[in-house]
mmCIF file of C-alpha atoms in Angstrom:
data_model
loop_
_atom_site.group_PDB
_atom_site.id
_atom_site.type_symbol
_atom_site.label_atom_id
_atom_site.label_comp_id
_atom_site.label_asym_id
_atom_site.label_seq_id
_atom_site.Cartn_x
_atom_site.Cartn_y
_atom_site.Cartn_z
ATOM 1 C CA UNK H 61 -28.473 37.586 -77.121
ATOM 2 C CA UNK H 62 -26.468 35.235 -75.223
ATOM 3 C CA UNK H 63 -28.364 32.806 -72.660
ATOM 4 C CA UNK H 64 -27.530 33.167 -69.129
ATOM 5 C CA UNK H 65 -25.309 31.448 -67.689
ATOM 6 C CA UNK H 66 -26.739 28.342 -65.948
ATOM 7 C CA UNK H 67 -26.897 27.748 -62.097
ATOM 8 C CA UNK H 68 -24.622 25.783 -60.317
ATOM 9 C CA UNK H 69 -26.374 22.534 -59.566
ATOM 10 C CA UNK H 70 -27.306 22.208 -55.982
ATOM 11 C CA UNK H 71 -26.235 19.042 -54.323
ATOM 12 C CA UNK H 72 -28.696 16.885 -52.566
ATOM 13 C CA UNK H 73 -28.855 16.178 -49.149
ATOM 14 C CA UNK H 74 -30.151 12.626 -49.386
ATOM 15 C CA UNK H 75 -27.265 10.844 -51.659
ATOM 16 C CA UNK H 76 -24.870 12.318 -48.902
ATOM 17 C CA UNK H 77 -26.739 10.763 -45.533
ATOM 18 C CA UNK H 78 -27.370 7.984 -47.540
ATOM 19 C CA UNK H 79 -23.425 7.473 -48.444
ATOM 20 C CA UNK H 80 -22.453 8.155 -44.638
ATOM 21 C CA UNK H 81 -25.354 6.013 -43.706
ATOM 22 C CA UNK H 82 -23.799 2.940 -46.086
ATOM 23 C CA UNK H 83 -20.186 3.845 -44.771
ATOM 24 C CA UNK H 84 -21.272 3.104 -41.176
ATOM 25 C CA UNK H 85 -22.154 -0.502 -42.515
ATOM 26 C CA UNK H 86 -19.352 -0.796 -44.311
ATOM 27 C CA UNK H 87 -16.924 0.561 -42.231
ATOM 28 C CA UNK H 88 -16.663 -0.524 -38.757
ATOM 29 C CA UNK H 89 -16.331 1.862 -35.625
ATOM 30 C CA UNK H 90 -12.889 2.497 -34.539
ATOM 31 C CA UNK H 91 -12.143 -0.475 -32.265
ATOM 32 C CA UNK H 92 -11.001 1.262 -28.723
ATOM 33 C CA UNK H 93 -7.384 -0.084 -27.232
ATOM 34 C CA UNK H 94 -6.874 -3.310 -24.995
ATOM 35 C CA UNK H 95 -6.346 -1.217 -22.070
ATOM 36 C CA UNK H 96 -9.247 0.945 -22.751
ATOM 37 C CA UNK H 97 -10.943 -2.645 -22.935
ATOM 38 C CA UNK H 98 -9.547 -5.034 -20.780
ATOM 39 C CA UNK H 99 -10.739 -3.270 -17.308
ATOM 40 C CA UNK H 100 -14.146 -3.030 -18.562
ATOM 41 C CA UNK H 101 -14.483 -6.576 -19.434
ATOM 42 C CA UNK H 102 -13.047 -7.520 -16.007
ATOM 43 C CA UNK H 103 -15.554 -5.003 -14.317
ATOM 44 C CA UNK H 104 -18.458 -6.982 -16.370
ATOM 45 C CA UNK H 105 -17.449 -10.354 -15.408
ATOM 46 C CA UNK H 106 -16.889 -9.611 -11.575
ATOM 47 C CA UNK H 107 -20.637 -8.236 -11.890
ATOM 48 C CA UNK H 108 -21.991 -10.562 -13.484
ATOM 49 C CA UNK H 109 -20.305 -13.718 -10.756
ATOM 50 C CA UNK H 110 -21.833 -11.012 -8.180
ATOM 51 C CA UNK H 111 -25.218 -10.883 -9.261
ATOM 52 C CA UNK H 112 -25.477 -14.876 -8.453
ATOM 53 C CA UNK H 113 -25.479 -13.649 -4.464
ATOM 54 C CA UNK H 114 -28.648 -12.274 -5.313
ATOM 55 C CA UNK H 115 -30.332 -15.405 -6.533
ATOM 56 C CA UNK H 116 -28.967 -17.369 -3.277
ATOM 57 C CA UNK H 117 -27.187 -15.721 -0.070
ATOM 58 C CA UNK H 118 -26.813 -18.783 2.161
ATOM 59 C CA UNK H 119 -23.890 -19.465 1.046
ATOM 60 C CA UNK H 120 -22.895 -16.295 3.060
ATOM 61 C CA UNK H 121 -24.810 -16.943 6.047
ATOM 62 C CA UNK H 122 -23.252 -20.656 6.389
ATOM 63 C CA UNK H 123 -19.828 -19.124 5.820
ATOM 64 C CA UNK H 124 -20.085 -17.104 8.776
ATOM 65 C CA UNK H 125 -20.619 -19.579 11.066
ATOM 66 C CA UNK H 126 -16.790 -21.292 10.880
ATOM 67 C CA UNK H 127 -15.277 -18.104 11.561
ATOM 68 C CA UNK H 128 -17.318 -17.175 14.492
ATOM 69 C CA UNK H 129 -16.374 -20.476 15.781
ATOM 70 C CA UNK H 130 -12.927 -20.291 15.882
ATOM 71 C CA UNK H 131 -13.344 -16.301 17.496
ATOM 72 C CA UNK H 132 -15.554 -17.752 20.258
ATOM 73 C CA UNK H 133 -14.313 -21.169 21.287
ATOM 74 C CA UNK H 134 -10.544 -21.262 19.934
ATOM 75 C CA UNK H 135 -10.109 -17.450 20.720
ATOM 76 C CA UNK H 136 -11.647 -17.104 23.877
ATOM 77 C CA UNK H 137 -10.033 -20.168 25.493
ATOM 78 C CA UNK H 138 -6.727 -19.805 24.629
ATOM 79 C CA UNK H 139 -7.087 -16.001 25.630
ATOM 80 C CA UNK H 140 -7.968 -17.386 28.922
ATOM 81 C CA UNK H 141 -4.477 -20.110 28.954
ATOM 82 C CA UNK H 142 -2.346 -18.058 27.742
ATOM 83 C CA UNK H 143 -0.629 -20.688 26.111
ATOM 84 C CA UNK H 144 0.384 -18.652 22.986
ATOM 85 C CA UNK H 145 2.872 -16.145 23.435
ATOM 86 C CA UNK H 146 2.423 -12.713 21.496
ATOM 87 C CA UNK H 147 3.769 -9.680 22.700
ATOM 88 C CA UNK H 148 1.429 -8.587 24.902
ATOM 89 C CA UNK H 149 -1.627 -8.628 22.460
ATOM 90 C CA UNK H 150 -4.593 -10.830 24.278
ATOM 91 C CA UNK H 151 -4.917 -13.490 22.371
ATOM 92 C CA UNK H 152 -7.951 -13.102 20.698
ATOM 93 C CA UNK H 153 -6.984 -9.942 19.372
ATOM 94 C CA UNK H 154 -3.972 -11.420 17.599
ATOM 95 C CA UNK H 155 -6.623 -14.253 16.308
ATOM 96 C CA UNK H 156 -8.908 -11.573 15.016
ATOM 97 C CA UNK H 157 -6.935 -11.276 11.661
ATOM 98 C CA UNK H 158 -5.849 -14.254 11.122
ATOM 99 C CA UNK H 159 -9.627 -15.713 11.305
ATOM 100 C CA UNK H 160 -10.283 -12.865 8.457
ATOM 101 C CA UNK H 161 -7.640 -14.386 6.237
ATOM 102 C CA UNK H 162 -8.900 -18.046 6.902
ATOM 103 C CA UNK H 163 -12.709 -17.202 5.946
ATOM 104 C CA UNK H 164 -11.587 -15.150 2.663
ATOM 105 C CA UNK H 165 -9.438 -18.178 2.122
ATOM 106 C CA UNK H 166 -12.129 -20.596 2.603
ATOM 107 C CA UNK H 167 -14.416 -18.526 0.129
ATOM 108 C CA UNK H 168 -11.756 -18.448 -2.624
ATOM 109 C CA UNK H 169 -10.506 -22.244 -2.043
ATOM 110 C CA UNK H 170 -13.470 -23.676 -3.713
ATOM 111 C CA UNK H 171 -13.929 -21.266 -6.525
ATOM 112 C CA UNK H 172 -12.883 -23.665 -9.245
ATOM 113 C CA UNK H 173 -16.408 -26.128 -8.482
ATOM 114 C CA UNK H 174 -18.593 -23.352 -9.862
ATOM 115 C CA UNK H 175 -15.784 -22.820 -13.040
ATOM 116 C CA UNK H 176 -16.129 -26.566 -13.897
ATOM 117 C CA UNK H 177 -20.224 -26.114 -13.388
ATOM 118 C CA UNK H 178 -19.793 -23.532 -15.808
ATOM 119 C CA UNK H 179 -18.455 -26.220 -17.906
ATOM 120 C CA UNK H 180 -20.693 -28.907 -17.937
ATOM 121 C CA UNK H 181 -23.807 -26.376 -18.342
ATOM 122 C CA UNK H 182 -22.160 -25.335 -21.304
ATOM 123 C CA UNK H 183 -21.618 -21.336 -20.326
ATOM 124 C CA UNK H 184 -18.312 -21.519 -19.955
ATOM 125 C CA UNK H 185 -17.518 -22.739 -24.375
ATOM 126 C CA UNK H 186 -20.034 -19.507 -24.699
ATOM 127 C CA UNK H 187 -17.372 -17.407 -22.704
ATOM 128 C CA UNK H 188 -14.569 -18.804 -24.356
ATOM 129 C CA UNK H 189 -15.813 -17.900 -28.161
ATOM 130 C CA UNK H 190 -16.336 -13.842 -27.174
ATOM 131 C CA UNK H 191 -13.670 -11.737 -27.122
ATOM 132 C CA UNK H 192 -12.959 -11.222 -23.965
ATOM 133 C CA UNK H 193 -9.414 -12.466 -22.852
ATOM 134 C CA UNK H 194 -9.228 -15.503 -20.852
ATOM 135 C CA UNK H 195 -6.951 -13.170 -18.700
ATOM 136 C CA UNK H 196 -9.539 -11.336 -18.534
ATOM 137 C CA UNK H 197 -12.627 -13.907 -17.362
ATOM 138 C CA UNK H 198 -10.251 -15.408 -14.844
ATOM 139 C CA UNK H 199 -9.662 -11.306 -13.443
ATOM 140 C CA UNK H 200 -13.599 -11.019 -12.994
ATOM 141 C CA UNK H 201 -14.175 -13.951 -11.379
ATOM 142 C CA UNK H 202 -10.899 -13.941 -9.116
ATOM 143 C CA UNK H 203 -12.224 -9.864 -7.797
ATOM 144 C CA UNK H 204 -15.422 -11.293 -7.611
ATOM 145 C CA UNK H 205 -14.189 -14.347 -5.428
ATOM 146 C CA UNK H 206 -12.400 -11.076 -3.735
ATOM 147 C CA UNK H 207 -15.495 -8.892 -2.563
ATOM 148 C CA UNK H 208 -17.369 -12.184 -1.397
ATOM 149 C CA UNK H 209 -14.216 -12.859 0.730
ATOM 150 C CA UNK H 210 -14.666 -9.034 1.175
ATOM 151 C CA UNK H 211 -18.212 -9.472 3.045
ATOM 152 C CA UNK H 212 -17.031 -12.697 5.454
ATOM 153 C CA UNK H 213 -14.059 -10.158 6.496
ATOM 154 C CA UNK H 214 -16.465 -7.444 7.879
ATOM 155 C CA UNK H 215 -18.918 -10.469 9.370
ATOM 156 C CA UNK H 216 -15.682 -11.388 11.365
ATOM 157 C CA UNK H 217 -14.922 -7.899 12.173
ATOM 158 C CA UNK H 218 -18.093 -7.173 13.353
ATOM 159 C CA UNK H 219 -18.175 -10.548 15.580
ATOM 160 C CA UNK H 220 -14.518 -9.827 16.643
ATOM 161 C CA UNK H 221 -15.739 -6.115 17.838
ATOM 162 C CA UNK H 222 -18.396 -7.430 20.249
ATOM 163 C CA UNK H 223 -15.901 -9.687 21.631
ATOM 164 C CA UNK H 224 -14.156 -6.359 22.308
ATOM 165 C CA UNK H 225 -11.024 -7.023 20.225
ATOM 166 C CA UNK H 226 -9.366 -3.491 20.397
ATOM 167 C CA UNK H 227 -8.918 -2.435 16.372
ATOM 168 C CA UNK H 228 -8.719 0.416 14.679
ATOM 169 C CA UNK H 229 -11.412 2.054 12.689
ATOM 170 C CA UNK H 230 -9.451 4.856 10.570
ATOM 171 C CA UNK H 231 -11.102 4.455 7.080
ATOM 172 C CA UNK H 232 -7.873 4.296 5.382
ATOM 173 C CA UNK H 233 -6.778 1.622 6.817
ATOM 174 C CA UNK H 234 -9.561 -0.158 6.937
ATOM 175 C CA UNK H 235 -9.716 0.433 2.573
ATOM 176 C CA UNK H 236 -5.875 -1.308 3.023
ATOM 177 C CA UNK H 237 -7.884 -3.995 5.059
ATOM 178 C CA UNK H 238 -10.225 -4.244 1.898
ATOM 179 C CA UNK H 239 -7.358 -4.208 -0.756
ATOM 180 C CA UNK H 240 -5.120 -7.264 1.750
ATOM 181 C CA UNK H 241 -8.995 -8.965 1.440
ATOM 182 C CA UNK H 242 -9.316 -9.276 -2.433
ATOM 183 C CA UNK H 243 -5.975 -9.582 -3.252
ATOM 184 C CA UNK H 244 -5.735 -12.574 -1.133
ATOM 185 C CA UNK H 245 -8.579 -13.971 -2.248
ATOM 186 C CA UNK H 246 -7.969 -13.088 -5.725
ATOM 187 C CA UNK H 247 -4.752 -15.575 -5.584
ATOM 188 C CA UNK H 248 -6.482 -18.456 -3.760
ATOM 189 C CA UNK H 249 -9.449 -18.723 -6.113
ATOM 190 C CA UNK H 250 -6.856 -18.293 -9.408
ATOM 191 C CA UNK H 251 -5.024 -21.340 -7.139
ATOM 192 C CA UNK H 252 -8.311 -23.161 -7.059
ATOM 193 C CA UNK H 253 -9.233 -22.741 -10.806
ATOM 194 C CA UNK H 254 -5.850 -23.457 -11.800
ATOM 195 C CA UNK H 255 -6.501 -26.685 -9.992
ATOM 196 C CA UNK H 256 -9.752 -27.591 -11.463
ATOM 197 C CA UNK H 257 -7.858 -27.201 -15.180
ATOM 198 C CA UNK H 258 -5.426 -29.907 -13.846
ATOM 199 C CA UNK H 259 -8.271 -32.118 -12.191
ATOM 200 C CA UNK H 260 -11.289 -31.187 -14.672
ATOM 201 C CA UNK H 261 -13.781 -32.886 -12.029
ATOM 202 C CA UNK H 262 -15.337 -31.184 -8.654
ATOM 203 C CA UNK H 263 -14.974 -34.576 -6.821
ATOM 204 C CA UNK H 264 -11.057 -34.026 -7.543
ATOM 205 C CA UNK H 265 -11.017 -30.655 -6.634
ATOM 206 C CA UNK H 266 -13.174 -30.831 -3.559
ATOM 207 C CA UNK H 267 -10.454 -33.784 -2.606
ATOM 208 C CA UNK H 268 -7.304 -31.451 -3.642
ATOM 209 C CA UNK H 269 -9.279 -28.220 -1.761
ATOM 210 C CA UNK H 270 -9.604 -30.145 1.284
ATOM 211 C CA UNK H 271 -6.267 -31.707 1.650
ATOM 212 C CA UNK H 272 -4.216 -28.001 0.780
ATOM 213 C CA UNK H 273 -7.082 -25.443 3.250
ATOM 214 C CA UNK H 274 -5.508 -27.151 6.406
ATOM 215 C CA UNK H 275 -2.109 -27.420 6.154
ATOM 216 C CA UNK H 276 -2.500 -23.648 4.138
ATOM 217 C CA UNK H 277 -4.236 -22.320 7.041
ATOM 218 C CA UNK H 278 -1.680 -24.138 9.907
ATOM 219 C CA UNK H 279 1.684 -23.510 7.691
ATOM 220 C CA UNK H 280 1.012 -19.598 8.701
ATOM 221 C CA UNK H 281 1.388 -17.070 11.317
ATOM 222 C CA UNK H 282 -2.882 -17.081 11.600
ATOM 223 C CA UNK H 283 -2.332 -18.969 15.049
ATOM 224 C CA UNK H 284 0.559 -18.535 16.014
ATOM 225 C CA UNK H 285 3.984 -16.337 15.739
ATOM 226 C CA UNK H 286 6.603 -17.673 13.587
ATOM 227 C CA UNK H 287 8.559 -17.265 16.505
ATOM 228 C CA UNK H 288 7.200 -20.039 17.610
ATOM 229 C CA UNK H 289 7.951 -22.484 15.077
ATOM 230 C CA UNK H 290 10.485 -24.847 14.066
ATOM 231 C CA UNK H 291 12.623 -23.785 11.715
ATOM 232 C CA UNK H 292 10.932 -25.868 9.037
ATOM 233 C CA UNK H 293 7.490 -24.698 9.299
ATOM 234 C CA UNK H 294 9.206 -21.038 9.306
ATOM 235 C CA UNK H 295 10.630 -21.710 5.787
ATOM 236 C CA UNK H 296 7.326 -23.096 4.413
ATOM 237 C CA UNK H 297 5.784 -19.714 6.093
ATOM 238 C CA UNK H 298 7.679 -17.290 4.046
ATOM 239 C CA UNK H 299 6.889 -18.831 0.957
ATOM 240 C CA UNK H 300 2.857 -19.093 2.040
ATOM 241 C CA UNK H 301 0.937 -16.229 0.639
ATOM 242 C CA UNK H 302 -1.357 -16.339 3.671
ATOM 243 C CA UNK H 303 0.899 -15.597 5.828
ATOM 244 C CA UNK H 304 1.777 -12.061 4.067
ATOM 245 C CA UNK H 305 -2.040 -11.482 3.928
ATOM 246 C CA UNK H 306 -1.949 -11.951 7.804
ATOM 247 C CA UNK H 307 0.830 -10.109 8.475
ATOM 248 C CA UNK H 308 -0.897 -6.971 6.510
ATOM 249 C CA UNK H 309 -3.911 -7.739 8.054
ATOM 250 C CA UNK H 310 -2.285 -7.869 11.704
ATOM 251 C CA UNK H 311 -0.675 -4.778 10.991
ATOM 252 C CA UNK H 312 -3.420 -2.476 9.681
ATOM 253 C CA UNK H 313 -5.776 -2.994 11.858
ATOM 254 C CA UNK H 314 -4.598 -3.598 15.419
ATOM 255 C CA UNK H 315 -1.097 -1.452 14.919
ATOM 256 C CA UNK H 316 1.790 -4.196 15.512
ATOM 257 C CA UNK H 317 4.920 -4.247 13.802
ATOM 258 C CA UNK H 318 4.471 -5.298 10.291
ATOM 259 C CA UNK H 319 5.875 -5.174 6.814
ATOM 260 C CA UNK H 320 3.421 -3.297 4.790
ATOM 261 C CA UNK H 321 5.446 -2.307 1.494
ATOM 262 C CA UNK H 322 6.933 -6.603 1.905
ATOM 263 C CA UNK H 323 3.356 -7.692 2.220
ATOM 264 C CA UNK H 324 1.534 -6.036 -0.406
ATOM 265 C CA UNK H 325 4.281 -6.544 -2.617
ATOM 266 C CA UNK H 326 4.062 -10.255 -2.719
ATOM 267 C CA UNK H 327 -0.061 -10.314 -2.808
ATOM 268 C CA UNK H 328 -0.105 -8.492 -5.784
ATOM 269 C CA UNK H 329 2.528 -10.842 -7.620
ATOM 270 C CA UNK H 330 1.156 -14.128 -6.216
ATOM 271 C CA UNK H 331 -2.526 -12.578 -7.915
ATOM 272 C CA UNK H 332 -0.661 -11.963 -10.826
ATOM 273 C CA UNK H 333 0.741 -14.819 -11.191
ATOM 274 C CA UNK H 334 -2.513 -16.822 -10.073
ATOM 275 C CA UNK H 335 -3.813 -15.209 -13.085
ATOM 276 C CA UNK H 336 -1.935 -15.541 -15.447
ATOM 277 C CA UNK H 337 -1.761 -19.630 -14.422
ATOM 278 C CA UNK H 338 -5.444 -20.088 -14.294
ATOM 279 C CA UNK H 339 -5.866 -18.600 -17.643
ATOM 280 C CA UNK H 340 -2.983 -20.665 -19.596
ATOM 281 C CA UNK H 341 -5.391 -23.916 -17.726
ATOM 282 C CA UNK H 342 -8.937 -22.263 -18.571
ATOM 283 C CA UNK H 343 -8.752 -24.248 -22.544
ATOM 284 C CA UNK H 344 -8.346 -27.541 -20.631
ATOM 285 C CA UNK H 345 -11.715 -27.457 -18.894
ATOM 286 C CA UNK H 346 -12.988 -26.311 -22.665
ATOM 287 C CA UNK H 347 -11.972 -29.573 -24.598
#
C-alpha cells in the first residue's frame, strides 16, 4: 500500500519579515530627487533663521524707528516745500515706498554679521558637513532675511496710513507688494554675505555695509524722480536693484506709471544671482 503523498511544506512567516526586516538595513530607502529636496531644505533653513525672532524681537522694534523718521520729519516737510517735483503725487505719498525699500534694505544689508557669528560659534562647519546645498543654506537665510524685511514693510505701511498716504489695499497687490519685499531683500542680504566671504570679519563688513547703504539708498529713485537727476546718477540708477524694487513698489501700491513685467524681471535675476555668489563665497568663511 503506497504511503500518501506528503504535504507541501508550509512556509514560515517569520524567515520572510525577518528577510524584509534585514533588507531595510541593508538597503537604503529610495533617495527622493533634488527638486523634490532642495525646496524643503530651503523651507527648513528660512524657519529655522525665523525662529531666532522669537528668542529676541528688538531688533524689530529698533528697526522701526528709522523709517518712521524719515515718513515724519523728511516726508512731512518736504510735502509742505514742495521742493521735489512728482507728478502731482504729495510728496509723502511718493516717499511712502521708497522708505519701504530703504528699511527692507537696511534689514538685509547687515545679514552677513550673524553668517560670520555662525562661524566663529562653530554652527556654521556643522551646516557645511550635512547635505544640504550651500545653494541651498544661502536660499533659507536670504527668504528669511526676506519676511523680516517683510514685517518693517507693513510697520511702514501702517505708519504711512495714519499719515493718510492714499494707497491701495486690493490683496493682490498688496501679495505683489510682499513678493517686490523678499525678493529685494533676498538680493541685498546674498550682497551682504557675499561680502562677509570677501572680508571674513564683522568689523570689515559693518565698515563695507556702512559705506555701500548710503550711496545705495541716494543712487535711486527712493527720493527723488530720475527725472531729476544728472545724467550720471541716472546711469548708476538703472543698474541699482533698489531702484527696480521702488519702482514696483511705487507702482503697486499707489497706481503710478510703472514697469511691472521690467521690475520683477530684474529682482528675480539680481536674487539669483546674489545666490548663486554668496554660495560660491560660503567655503571661505569655513577655512
Amino acid at each position: 500500500m503506497s504511503e500518501a503523498p506528503a504535504a507541501p511544506p508550509t512556509a514560515s512567516a517569520e524567515p520572510a519579515t525577518g528577510a524584509g526586516r534585514l533588507d531595510l538595513l541593508l538597503i537604503p530607502p529610495r533617495a527622493r530627487a533634488g527638486w523634490q529636496v532642495l525646496p524643503a531644505r530651503v523651507v527648513a533653513m528660512c524657519v529655522v533663521e525665523l525662529q531666532k525672532l522669537r528668542h529676541d524681537r528688538t531688533e524689530l522694534y529698533t528697526r522701526a524707528v528709522q523709517p518712521a523718521l524719515w515718513l515724519l520729519i523728511f516726508g512731512e516737510t518736504f510735502t509742505h516745500i514742495k521742493a521735489i517735483p512728482t507728478g502731482g503725487t504729495p510728496y509723502i505719498d511718493f516717499l511712502a515706498p521708497g522708505i519701504i525699500a530703504q528699511s527692507a534694505m537696511f534689514v538685509a544689508i547687515f545679514y552677513g554679521i550673524m553668517i560670520i557669528w555662525e562661524r566663529d560659534a562653530g554652527i556654521l562647519t556643522k551646516l557645511l558637513v550635512t547635505p544640504t546645498p550651500r545653494a541651498a543654506l544661502i536660499a533659507g537665510k536670504s527668504f528669511a532675511a526676506g519676511v523680516k524685511a517683510l514685517i518693517q514693510a507693513v510697520v511702514v505701511i501702517v505708519i504711512a496710513a495714519l499719515l493718510g498716504v492714499a494707497m491701495t489695499w486690493n490683496p493682490l497687490r498688496l501679495l505683489a507688494v510682499a513678493v517686490a519685499v523678499v525678493l529685494g531683500s533676498a538680493f541685498f542680504s546674498c550682497l551682504s554675505m557675499s561680502i562677509a566671504g570677501i572680508v571674513l570679519t564683522r568689523d570689515r563688513l559693518m565698515g563695507v555695509g556702512q559705506a555701500i547703504t548710503m550711496p545705495l539708498f541716494f543712487a535711486s529713485n527712493a527720493l527723488y524722480p530720475l527725472s531729476v537727476m544728472p545724467g550720471w546718477l541716472q546711469a548708476v540708477s538703472k543698474i541699482n536693484p533698489l531702484s527696480y524694487q521702488v519702482d514696483a513698489l511705487r507702482g503697486l501700491l499707489l497706481g503710478t506709471h510703472a514697469h511691472l513685467a521690467l521690475d520683477f524681471t530684474v529682482l528675480t535675476v539680481a536674487a539669483a544671482l546674489g545666490i548663486a555668489a554668496a554660495a560660491s563665497l560660503l567655503g571661505r568663511l569655513a577655512r
